[in-house]
Short mmCIF file of C-alpha atoms and ligand atoms in Angstrom, two decimals:
data_model
loop_
_atom_site.label_atom_id
_atom_site.label_comp_id
_atom_site.label_asym_id
_atom_site.label_seq_id
_atom_site.Cartn_x
_atom_site.Cartn_y
_atom_site.Cartn_z
CA UNK A 1 -17.09 0.84 -3.08
CA UNK A 2 -17.23 0.51 -6.87
CA UNK A 3 -15.56 -2.18 -8.91
CA UNK A 4 -14.77 -2.60 -12.59
CA UNK A 5 -15.66 -5.70 -14.58
CA UNK A 6 -13.38 -6.05 -17.60
CA UNK A 7 -13.62 -8.65 -20.35
CA UNK A 8 -10.19 -8.81 -21.90
CA UNK A 9 -8.82 -9.62 -25.32
CA UNK A 10 -9.97 -6.65 -27.38
CA UNK A 11 -7.31 -4.54 -29.11
CA UNK A 12 -7.85 -0.85 -28.30
CA UNK A 13 -7.96 1.66 -31.11
CA UNK A 14 -8.89 5.29 -31.44
CA UNK A 15 -8.07 8.63 -29.89
CA UNK A 16 -8.29 9.75 -26.28
CA UNK A 17 -8.15 13.33 -25.03
CA UNK A 18 -5.88 13.54 -21.99
CA UNK A 19 -7.02 15.52 -18.93
CA UNK A 20 -5.07 18.12 -17.00
CA UNK A 21 -2.28 16.89 -14.75
CA UNK A 22 -3.38 15.85 -11.25
CA UNK A 23 0.06 16.59 -9.81
CA UNK A 24 0.09 20.05 -11.36
CA UNK A 25 -3.39 20.93 -10.03
CA UNK A 26 -2.48 19.73 -6.54
CA UNK A 27 0.31 22.32 -6.47
CA UNK A 28 -1.43 25.18 -8.32
CA UNK A 29 -4.55 25.12 -6.13
CA UNK A 30 -2.75 25.73 -2.80
CA UNK A 31 -0.53 28.33 -4.53
CA UNK A 32 -3.66 30.52 -4.76
CA UNK A 33 -3.40 30.93 -0.95
CA UNK A 34 -0.41 33.21 -1.58
CA UNK A 35 -2.63 35.99 -2.94
CA UNK A 36 -5.88 37.63 -1.90
CA UNK A 37 -8.54 37.44 -4.61
CA UNK A 38 -9.75 35.17 -7.39
CA UNK A 39 -7.63 32.70 -9.39
CA UNK A 40 -8.96 30.61 -12.25
CA UNK A 41 -7.26 27.32 -13.13
CA UNK A 42 -8.53 25.85 -16.40
CA UNK A 43 -8.04 22.27 -17.66
CA UNK A 44 -8.29 21.13 -14.04
CA UNK A 45 -9.09 17.40 -14.00
CA UNK A 46 -12.28 16.24 -12.26
CA UNK A 47 -10.58 13.83 -9.84
CA UNK A 48 -11.14 12.65 -6.28
CA UNK A 49 -7.76 14.14 -5.24
CA UNK A 50 -8.69 17.54 -6.70
CA UNK A 51 -11.95 17.43 -4.74
CA UNK A 52 -9.99 16.51 -1.60
CA UNK A 53 -7.71 19.53 -2.09
CA UNK A 54 -10.77 21.72 -2.74
CA UNK A 55 -12.47 20.60 0.46
CA UNK A 56 -9.29 21.22 2.46
CA UNK A 57 -9.03 24.77 1.06
CA UNK A 58 -12.76 25.32 1.63
CA UNK A 59 -12.33 24.32 5.30
CA UNK A 60 -9.97 27.31 5.60
CA UNK A 61 -12.54 29.70 4.15
CA UNK A 62 -11.51 29.57 0.50
CA UNK A 63 -14.51 29.71 -1.85
CA UNK A 64 -14.20 27.35 -4.84
CA UNK A 65 -16.47 26.65 -7.80
CA UNK A 66 -15.96 24.18 -10.63
CA UNK A 67 -17.30 24.72 -14.10
CA UNK A 68 -16.30 22.67 -17.14
CA UNK A 69 -12.80 21.85 -15.86
CA UNK A 70 -12.11 25.36 -14.62
CA UNK A 71 -11.80 25.80 -10.88
CA UNK A 72 -12.36 29.35 -9.63
CA UNK A 73 -10.66 29.95 -6.29
CA UNK A 74 -11.50 32.99 -4.11
CA UNK A 75 -9.16 33.35 -1.15
CA UNK A 76 -10.70 36.59 0.16
CA UNK A 77 -12.48 34.84 3.00
CA UNK A 78 -9.69 32.70 4.43
CA UNK A 79 -10.30 32.53 8.19
CA UNK A 80 -8.04 29.74 9.46
CA UNK A 81 -4.71 28.20 8.67
CA UNK A 82 -5.49 24.64 9.78
CA UNK A 83 -5.09 21.45 7.74
CA UNK A 84 -6.68 18.85 10.03
CA UNK A 85 -5.88 15.14 10.02
CA UNK A 86 -9.36 14.35 8.64
CA UNK A 87 -8.33 15.96 5.36
CA UNK A 88 -4.61 15.26 5.27
CA UNK A 89 -5.03 11.53 5.93
CA UNK A 90 -6.90 11.25 2.60
CA UNK A 91 -4.10 12.70 0.54
CA UNK A 92 -0.42 13.36 1.18
CA UNK A 93 -0.37 16.33 -1.19
CA UNK A 94 -2.42 18.26 1.41
CA UNK A 95 0.98 19.14 2.90
CA UNK A 96 1.35 21.60 0.01
CA UNK A 97 -0.65 24.17 2.03
CA UNK A 98 2.14 24.45 4.60
CA UNK A 99 4.48 26.72 2.63
CA UNK A 100 1.81 29.14 1.37
CA UNK A 101 0.13 29.47 4.79
CA UNK A 102 3.34 30.25 6.66
CA UNK A 103 4.47 32.64 3.93
CA UNK A 104 1.20 34.56 3.66
CA UNK A 105 -0.29 34.31 7.18
CA UNK A 106 2.80 33.75 9.35
CA UNK A 107 1.53 30.51 10.84
CA UNK A 108 0.03 27.11 10.00
CA UNK A 109 -1.15 23.98 11.77
CA UNK A 110 -0.86 21.08 9.33
CA UNK A 111 -1.35 17.42 10.15
CA UNK A 112 1.54 15.13 9.33
CA UNK A 113 0.40 12.93 6.43
CA UNK A 114 -0.06 9.29 7.23
CA UNK A 115 1.91 6.68 5.33
CA UNK A 116 0.53 5.28 2.15
CA UNK A 117 0.10 1.83 0.63
CA UNK A 118 3.77 1.58 -0.05
CA UNK A 119 5.73 3.05 2.80
CA UNK A 120 6.19 5.99 5.16
CA UNK A 121 6.87 8.77 2.63
CA UNK A 122 8.32 11.27 5.15
CA UNK A 123 8.06 15.07 4.92
CA UNK A 124 11.32 15.89 6.70
CA UNK A 125 12.64 17.81 3.69
CA UNK A 126 9.53 19.99 3.58
CA UNK A 127 9.96 20.84 7.26
CA UNK A 128 13.73 21.39 7.14
CA UNK A 129 13.40 23.65 4.11
CA UNK A 130 10.76 25.87 5.67
CA UNK A 131 12.77 25.99 8.91
CA UNK A 132 15.77 27.24 6.92
CA UNK A 133 13.54 30.07 5.68
CA UNK A 134 13.14 31.16 9.29
CA UNK A 135 9.98 29.42 10.46
CA UNK A 136 9.92 27.98 13.95
CA UNK A 137 8.43 24.51 13.69
CA UNK A 138 7.18 22.22 16.43
CA UNK A 139 5.86 18.68 15.87
CA UNK A 140 3.09 18.08 18.39
CA UNK A 141 0.28 15.57 18.53
CA UNK A 142 0.75 14.53 14.91
CA UNK A 143 0.71 18.12 13.72
CA UNK A 144 3.28 20.50 12.25
CA UNK A 145 2.96 23.83 14.10
CA UNK A 146 4.81 26.45 12.05
CA UNK A 147 5.14 30.18 12.61
CA UNK A 148 7.24 33.06 11.33
CA UNK A 149 6.81 36.81 11.59
CA UNK A 150 8.33 37.03 8.10
CA UNK A 151 10.29 34.32 6.32
CA UNK A 152 13.77 35.24 5.11
CA UNK A 153 15.82 34.02 2.14
CA UNK A 154 18.19 31.06 2.52
CA UNK A 155 20.30 28.63 0.53
CA UNK A 156 18.58 25.23 0.58
CA UNK A 157 20.19 22.10 -0.81
CA UNK A 158 18.05 18.98 -1.12
CA UNK A 159 20.13 15.82 -0.71
CA UNK A 160 17.40 13.89 -2.54
CA UNK A 161 15.35 15.40 -5.33
CA UNK A 162 11.82 15.80 -3.99
CA UNK A 163 8.83 17.02 -6.00
CA UNK A 164 6.76 17.95 -2.95
CA UNK A 165 9.54 19.50 -0.90
CA UNK A 166 10.62 21.61 -3.88
CA UNK A 167 7.06 22.81 -4.42
CA UNK A 168 6.43 23.57 -0.76
CA UNK A 169 9.68 25.45 -0.19
CA UNK A 170 9.29 27.34 -3.46
CA UNK A 171 5.82 28.52 -2.43
CA UNK A 172 7.21 29.67 0.91
CA UNK A 173 10.25 31.43 -0.55
CA UNK A 174 8.36 33.69 -2.99
CA UNK A 175 7.15 35.89 -0.09
CA UNK A 176 10.31 35.61 2.03
CA UNK A 177 12.45 38.71 2.54
CA UNK A 178 15.61 38.38 0.46
CA UNK A 179 17.07 35.80 -1.87
CA UNK A 180 16.53 32.05 -1.71
CA UNK A 181 18.47 29.51 -3.72
CA UNK A 182 17.09 25.97 -3.95
CA UNK A 183 19.70 23.49 -5.11
CA UNK A 184 18.90 20.00 -6.42
CA UNK A 185 15.33 21.14 -6.99
CA UNK A 186 12.93 18.72 -8.68
CA UNK A 187 12.48 19.46 -12.38
CA UNK A 188 9.30 17.47 -12.96
CA UNK A 189 7.01 19.39 -15.38
CA UNK A 190 4.46 19.88 -12.58
CA UNK A 191 7.04 21.82 -10.56
CA UNK A 192 8.09 23.87 -13.57
CA UNK A 193 4.42 24.70 -14.17
CA UNK A 194 4.12 25.77 -10.52
CA UNK A 195 7.16 28.08 -10.84
CA UNK A 196 5.70 29.63 -13.98
CA UNK A 197 2.35 30.12 -12.27
CA UNK A 198 4.01 31.85 -9.30
CA UNK A 199 5.84 34.18 -11.70
CA UNK A 200 2.48 35.04 -13.29
CA UNK A 201 1.33 35.98 -9.75
CA UNK A 202 4.26 38.41 -9.46
CA UNK A 203 6.92 36.15 -7.96
CA UNK A 204 10.52 36.60 -9.03
CA UNK A 205 11.99 33.19 -9.89
CA UNK A 206 14.98 32.37 -12.09
CA UNK A 207 15.82 28.86 -13.26
CA UNK A 208 12.35 27.38 -13.69
CA UNK A 209 12.84 23.95 -15.27
CA UNK A 210 16.36 23.60 -13.92
CA UNK A 211 17.58 22.05 -10.68
CA UNK A 212 18.70 25.40 -9.28
CA UNK A 213 15.95 27.89 -8.49
CA UNK A 214 16.80 31.45 -7.45
CA UNK A 215 13.95 33.38 -5.84
CA UNK A 216 13.90 37.09 -5.01
CA UNK A 217 11.20 37.40 -2.36
CA UNK A 218 8.47 40.02 -2.86
CA UNK A 219 6.08 41.58 -0.35
CA UNK A 220 2.87 40.56 -2.06
CA UNK A 221 1.54 38.44 -4.89
CA UNK A 222 -1.61 39.04 -6.93
CA UNK A 223 -4.11 36.40 -8.14
CA UNK A 224 -3.57 34.92 -11.61
CA UNK A 225 -5.14 32.44 -13.99
CA UNK A 226 -3.45 29.36 -15.44
CA UNK A 227 -4.03 26.54 -17.89
CA UNK A 228 -3.11 23.25 -16.23
CA UNK A 229 -0.52 21.23 -18.17
CA UNK A 230 -1.63 17.83 -19.52
CA UNK A 231 -1.28 14.69 -17.42
CA UNK A 232 1.78 12.83 -18.70
CA UNK A 233 1.03 9.79 -16.53
CA UNK A 234 -2.54 9.45 -17.79
CA UNK A 235 -1.20 9.76 -21.35
CA UNK A 236 1.45 7.11 -20.66
CA UNK A 237 -1.13 4.78 -19.15
CA UNK A 238 -3.28 4.90 -22.29
CA UNK A 239 -0.27 4.36 -24.56
CA UNK A 240 0.65 1.27 -22.54
CA UNK A 241 -2.97 0.11 -22.86
CA UNK A 242 -2.60 0.32 -26.66
CA UNK A 243 0.71 -1.56 -26.59
CA UNK A 244 -0.60 -4.25 -24.25
CA UNK A 245 -3.76 -5.01 -26.25
CA UNK A 246 -2.05 -5.02 -29.66
CA UNK A 247 -3.93 -1.92 -30.74
CA UNK A 248 -3.47 1.54 -32.22
CA UNK A 249 -4.03 4.37 -29.73
CA UNK A 250 -3.58 8.13 -30.10
CA UNK A 251 -3.39 10.41 -27.09
CA UNK A 252 -4.29 14.04 -27.80
CA UNK A 253 -3.67 17.21 -25.83
CA UNK A 254 -0.32 15.98 -24.48
CA UNK A 255 3.18 17.41 -24.42
CA UNK A 256 5.34 14.64 -25.96
CA UNK A 257 8.38 16.35 -24.44
CA UNK A 258 7.10 15.24 -21.02
CA UNK A 259 7.12 11.58 -22.09
CA UNK A 260 10.54 11.06 -23.69
CA UNK A 261 11.74 8.25 -21.40
CA UNK A 262 8.51 6.26 -21.75
CA UNK A 263 8.30 6.78 -25.52
CA UNK A 264 11.86 5.53 -25.96
CA UNK A 265 11.06 2.39 -23.95
CA UNK A 266 7.84 1.77 -25.90
CA UNK A 267 9.84 1.91 -29.14
CA UNK A 268 12.48 -0.43 -27.68
CA UNK A 269 9.62 -2.84 -26.86
CA UNK A 270 8.66 -2.84 -30.54
CA UNK A 271 5.93 -0.20 -30.76
CA UNK A 272 5.98 2.27 -33.62
CA UNK A 273 5.16 5.84 -32.60
CA UNK A 274 4.13 8.98 -34.46
CA UNK A 275 4.61 12.19 -32.47
CA UNK A 276 2.81 15.44 -33.23
CA UNK A 277 2.98 18.82 -31.48
CA UNK A 278 0.38 17.72 -28.91
CA UNK A 279 -0.26 14.08 -29.73
CA UNK A 280 1.36 10.66 -29.77
CA UNK A 281 0.07 7.73 -31.81
CA UNK A 282 1.15 4.21 -30.93
CA UNK A 283 0.95 1.11 -33.14
CA UNK A 284 1.50 -2.05 -31.13
CA UNK A 285 3.79 -4.83 -32.38
CA UNK A 286 2.56 -8.40 -32.78
CA UNK A 287 4.98 -9.35 -30.02
CA UNK A 288 6.44 -7.24 -27.20
CA UNK A 289 10.17 -7.27 -26.51
CA UNK A 290 11.25 -7.48 -22.83
CA UNK A 291 12.72 -4.06 -21.95
CA UNK A 292 14.21 -3.27 -18.53
CA UNK A 293 13.38 0.08 -16.93
CA UNK A 294 14.72 1.92 -13.92
CA UNK A 295 12.27 4.44 -12.49
CA UNK A 296 14.10 7.63 -11.58
CA UNK A 297 13.62 11.37 -11.21
CA UNK A 298 12.59 13.40 -14.26
CA UNK A 299 13.44 13.18 -17.12
CA UNK A 300 14.04 9.51 -16.27
CA UNK A 301 11.36 6.84 -16.51
CA UNK A 302 8.56 7.96 -14.13
CA UNK A 303 7.97 5.94 -10.97
CA UNK A 304 4.27 6.65 -11.56
CA UNK A 305 4.52 4.51 -14.72
CA UNK A 306 6.43 1.64 -13.11
CA UNK A 307 3.38 -0.48 -12.25
CA UNK A 308 1.89 0.00 -15.70
CA UNK A 309 5.17 -1.07 -17.32
CA UNK A 310 5.23 -4.17 -15.15
CA UNK A 311 1.77 -5.13 -16.46
CA UNK A 312 3.02 -4.64 -20.03
CA UNK A 313 6.13 -6.76 -19.52
CA UNK A 314 4.04 -9.54 -17.93
CA UNK A 315 3.21 -10.72 -21.47
CA UNK A 316 6.47 -9.73 -23.23
CA UNK A 317 8.58 -12.40 -24.89
CA UNK A 318 11.30 -12.88 -22.29
CA UNK A 319 12.47 -11.65 -18.91
CA UNK A 320 12.42 -8.00 -17.76
CA UNK A 321 13.74 -6.24 -14.67
CA UNK A 322 11.83 -3.19 -13.43
CA UNK A 323 13.67 -1.22 -10.72
CA UNK A 324 12.31 1.73 -8.73
CA UNK A 325 14.96 4.09 -7.33
CA UNK A 326 12.38 6.52 -5.92
CA UNK A 327 10.29 4.16 -3.80
CA UNK A 328 11.87 0.93 -2.71
CA UNK A 329 8.66 -0.92 -2.06
CA UNK A 330 6.17 0.32 -4.61
CA UNK A 331 5.15 -3.17 -5.69
CA UNK A 332 1.72 -3.75 -4.11
CA UNK A 333 0.39 -4.46 -7.63
CA UNK A 334 2.66 -7.50 -8.03
CA UNK A 335 0.74 -10.06 -5.91
CA UNK A 336 -2.45 -9.03 -7.72
CA UNK A 337 -0.83 -9.37 -11.16
CA UNK A 338 0.34 -12.84 -10.09
CA UNK A 339 -3.31 -13.70 -9.40
CA UNK A 340 -3.91 -12.93 -13.08
CA UNK A 341 -1.20 -15.39 -14.08
CA UNK A 342 1.85 -13.13 -14.25
CA UNK A 343 5.24 -14.62 -13.30
CA UNK A 344 6.96 -11.95 -11.19
CA UNK A 345 9.45 -12.07 -8.37
CA UNK A 346 10.40 -9.11 -6.14
CA UNK A 347 14.10 -8.72 -5.33
CA UNK A 348 14.83 -5.64 -3.16
CA UNK A 349 13.56 -2.67 -5.17
CA UNK A 350 13.19 -4.60 -8.41
CA UNK A 351 10.56 -6.77 -9.99
CA UNK A 352 11.87 -9.63 -12.16
CA UNK A 353 9.15 -10.37 -14.70
CA UNK A 354 9.15 -13.56 -16.79
CA UNK A 355 6.80 -13.00 -19.70
CA UNK A 356 3.93 -15.49 -19.99
CA UNK A 357 1.90 -16.45 -23.05
CA UNK A 358 -1.22 -14.88 -21.60
CA UNK A 359 -3.08 -13.77 -18.46
CA UNK A 360 -6.35 -15.13 -17.12
CA UNK A 361 -9.08 -13.01 -15.58
CA UNK A 362 -9.67 -13.04 -11.81
CA UNK A 363 -10.83 -10.84 -8.92
CA UNK A 364 -8.07 -8.44 -7.92
CA UNK A 365 -7.81 -5.68 -5.32
CA UNK A 366 -6.64 -2.12 -5.88
CA UNK A 367 -4.26 -0.89 -3.20
CA UNK A 368 -3.14 2.48 -4.57
CA UNK A 369 -3.61 4.69 -7.59
CA UNK A 370 -1.00 3.39 -10.02
CA UNK A 371 -1.32 -0.20 -8.84
CA UNK A 372 -4.99 -0.12 -9.77
CA UNK A 373 -4.08 1.30 -13.18
CA UNK A 374 -1.78 -1.68 -13.75
CA UNK A 375 -4.55 -4.12 -12.77
CA UNK A 376 -6.98 -2.50 -15.21
CA UNK A 377 -4.36 -2.73 -17.97
CA UNK A 378 -3.78 -6.40 -17.20
CA UNK A 379 -7.55 -7.01 -17.24
CA UNK A 380 -7.74 -5.54 -20.73
CA UNK A 381 -5.49 -8.30 -22.05
CA UNK A 382 -6.44 -11.18 -19.69
CA UNK A 383 -8.64 -13.93 -21.08
CA UNK A 384 -12.13 -13.87 -19.63
CA UNK A 385 -13.46 -11.55 -16.96
CA UNK A 386 -11.40 -9.55 -14.44
CA UNK A 387 -12.96 -7.74 -11.50
CA UNK A 388 -10.89 -4.85 -10.13
CA UNK A 389 -12.17 -4.00 -6.65
CA UNK A 390 -12.04 -0.70 -4.73
CA UNK A 391 -11.69 1.51 -7.78
CA UNK A 392 -11.93 4.65 -5.65
CA UNK A 393 -8.14 4.41 -5.81
CA UNK A 394 -8.20 4.86 -9.59
CA UNK A 395 -10.72 7.70 -9.35
CA UNK A 396 -8.11 9.65 -7.39
CA UNK A 397 -5.99 10.13 -10.49
CA UNK A 398 -7.92 9.20 -13.64
CA UNK A 399 -11.03 11.01 -14.85
CA UNK A 400 -13.73 8.44 -15.81
CA UNK A 401 -11.11 5.98 -17.00
CA UNK A 402 -13.75 3.41 -17.93
CA UNK A 403 -15.51 5.90 -20.24
CA UNK A 404 -12.25 6.73 -22.01
CA UNK A 405 -11.30 3.05 -22.32
CA UNK A 406 -14.76 2.08 -23.65
CA UNK A 407 -14.38 4.78 -26.31
CA UNK A 408 -11.23 2.92 -27.41
CA UNK A 409 -13.16 -0.36 -27.65
CA UNK A 410 -12.56 -1.87 -24.23
CA UNK A 411 -15.24 -4.01 -22.62
CA UNK A 412 -15.26 -2.45 -19.14
CA UNK A 413 -18.12 -1.49 -16.87
CA UNK A 414 -18.33 0.10 -13.43
CA UNK A 415 -20.51 -1.67 -10.87
CA UNK A 416 -21.45 0.80 -8.19
CA UNK A 417 -21.59 0.55 -4.55
CA UNK A 418 -21.46 -2.90 -2.92
CA UNK A 419 -18.92 -3.66 -0.23
CA UNK A 420 -16.31 -5.74 -2.07
C1 EPZ B 1 5.12 13.38 -6.01
O1 EPZ B 1 5.03 12.85 -4.70
C2 EPZ B 1 3.90 12.85 -6.76
N1 EPZ B 1 2.70 13.34 -6.09
C3 EPZ B 1 3.92 11.33 -6.77
O2 EPZ B 1 2.81 10.91 -7.59
C4 EPZ B 1 5.21 10.85 -7.42
O3 EPZ B 1 5.27 9.44 -7.33
C5 EPZ B 1 6.42 11.47 -6.70
O4 EPZ B 1 6.31 12.90 -6.68
C6 EPZ B 1 7.74 11.10 -7.37
O5 EPZ B 1 7.74 11.56 -8.69
C7 EPZ B 1 2.30 14.61 -6.30
O6 EPZ B 1 2.93 15.37 -7.01
C8 EPZ B 1 1.04 15.03 -5.61
P1 EPZ B 1 8.85 13.11 -3.62
P2 EPZ B 1 6.01 13.41 -3.54
O7 EPZ B 1 8.86 14.10 -2.50
O8 EPZ B 1 6.22 14.86 -3.71
C9 EPZ B 1 11.45 10.99 -0.33
C10 EPZ B 1 0.90 9.70 -8.15
O9 EPZ B 1 0.80 8.49 -8.39
N2 EPZ B 1 11.16 12.15 0.53
O10 EPZ B 1 9.44 13.52 -4.94
O11 EPZ B 1 5.50 12.92 -2.25
C11 EPZ B 1 10.25 10.15 -0.62
O12 EPZ B 1 10.01 9.22 0.40
C12 EPZ B 1 1.76 10.15 -6.99
O13 EPZ B 1 0.39 10.61 -8.84
C13 EPZ B 1 11.78 12.25 1.77
O14 EPZ B 1 12.54 11.36 2.17
O15 EPZ B 1 7.36 12.63 -3.89
C14 EPZ B 1 10.62 9.48 -1.93
O16 EPZ B 1 11.43 8.35 -1.65
C15 EPZ B 1 2.24 8.99 -6.15
N3 EPZ B 1 11.52 13.31 2.56
C16 EPZ B 1 11.46 10.55 -2.63
O17 EPZ B 1 11.87 11.47 -1.61
C17 EPZ B 1 10.68 14.32 2.15
O18 EPZ B 1 10.49 15.30 2.91
C18 EPZ B 1 10.74 11.33 -3.68
O19 EPZ B 1 9.52 11.77 -3.13
C19 EPZ B 1 10.06 14.21 0.89
C20 EPZ B 1 10.33 13.12 0.10
#
């Protein structure tokens, strides 16, 4: 497993081009199952998770090719509707095939996803929603066995806003007979981009981008092409890197409208920002102000930026409270940041961070995607050398992060292979 060696203390400056959004691609790719033929998704990021989704689809008979960030998906040869544990255990988002398979083929056998580094992350809302659309569902031997001659419209109200459940139920409803209303739907940009893609395939959806989606089911969808939206979390991670190292970083190819909560907090912390149509430039302050955040559903502060913000506040001038209302135990990065000299205490679903004068390099272990991002950020500002182990976690959601960081002036190298 690879590791990164980072020598901290260098302010980052320059421009980084942001890749397509992982969490958009992981919804758009399975959506292609809803039609027979060839879909082309451009600006698809070259990530481990995208490859995992591709291999799951390929195991069903889908033919995929990648060329310069465009994935071409041919669903003509689909011959099974199985998502085995071997695939699903690698990535929770594999559950996204459930809705399309039941809707298009009338049945699916999908492994229940395992937990993840920070908790069980159930899929009960996915299952209940697809049941409401008329599927009979049995849980057997760790698998979801779903079948339906034809799904029918329903009114579905999510008690908790769920990105995945909204996406899965939406993909099932577009081929159901009749009208479906999804209330308290997630409005994350990745879900809005999915709704727009489904409409381009011939689906009839009103309310994209709002928390109430009304779907008129159709009998068939046709293949379509899409341009994947930019990755707001990758963009946010690089802006935090600029703020943390006292640098000047521009992210290009972004939608600033997807980052409003983070940008406001960066300004509160003392950064000055210039926003263009598809770029944000950050100038770091000489000293960071301690700014509390509460991670919440969109357009609130993203939970996927919570660990990165914690790394930033580790060297702010004062005490900060970071609370996560989405995941109550998404703090696996904290013990590792403490190894780098941070002063952080966990209280329920909050991290209380007392800013320190500086961090000191050490060996630290990645546990999950955004935790490893926070450790890399901390290494960029820590004195001396930091080794971040098991960086396959970071490769799940960031395309060659070390190459992009080096282009901004970071001293970071990837050491391949040994068992760390
Ligand atoms: C998506 O996960 C993202 N993943 C996550 O990003 C992100 O952290 C999360 O949304 C929240 O924004 C993808 O899009 C592939 P949820 P998802 O369903 O869909 C609970 C990253 O770092 N819940 O919105 O799994 C759940 O436990 C990843 O890129 C149920 O209880 O998240 C959580 O507390 C990590 N039952 C809350 O809802 C369900 O059936 C929100 O989860 C489903 C969810």
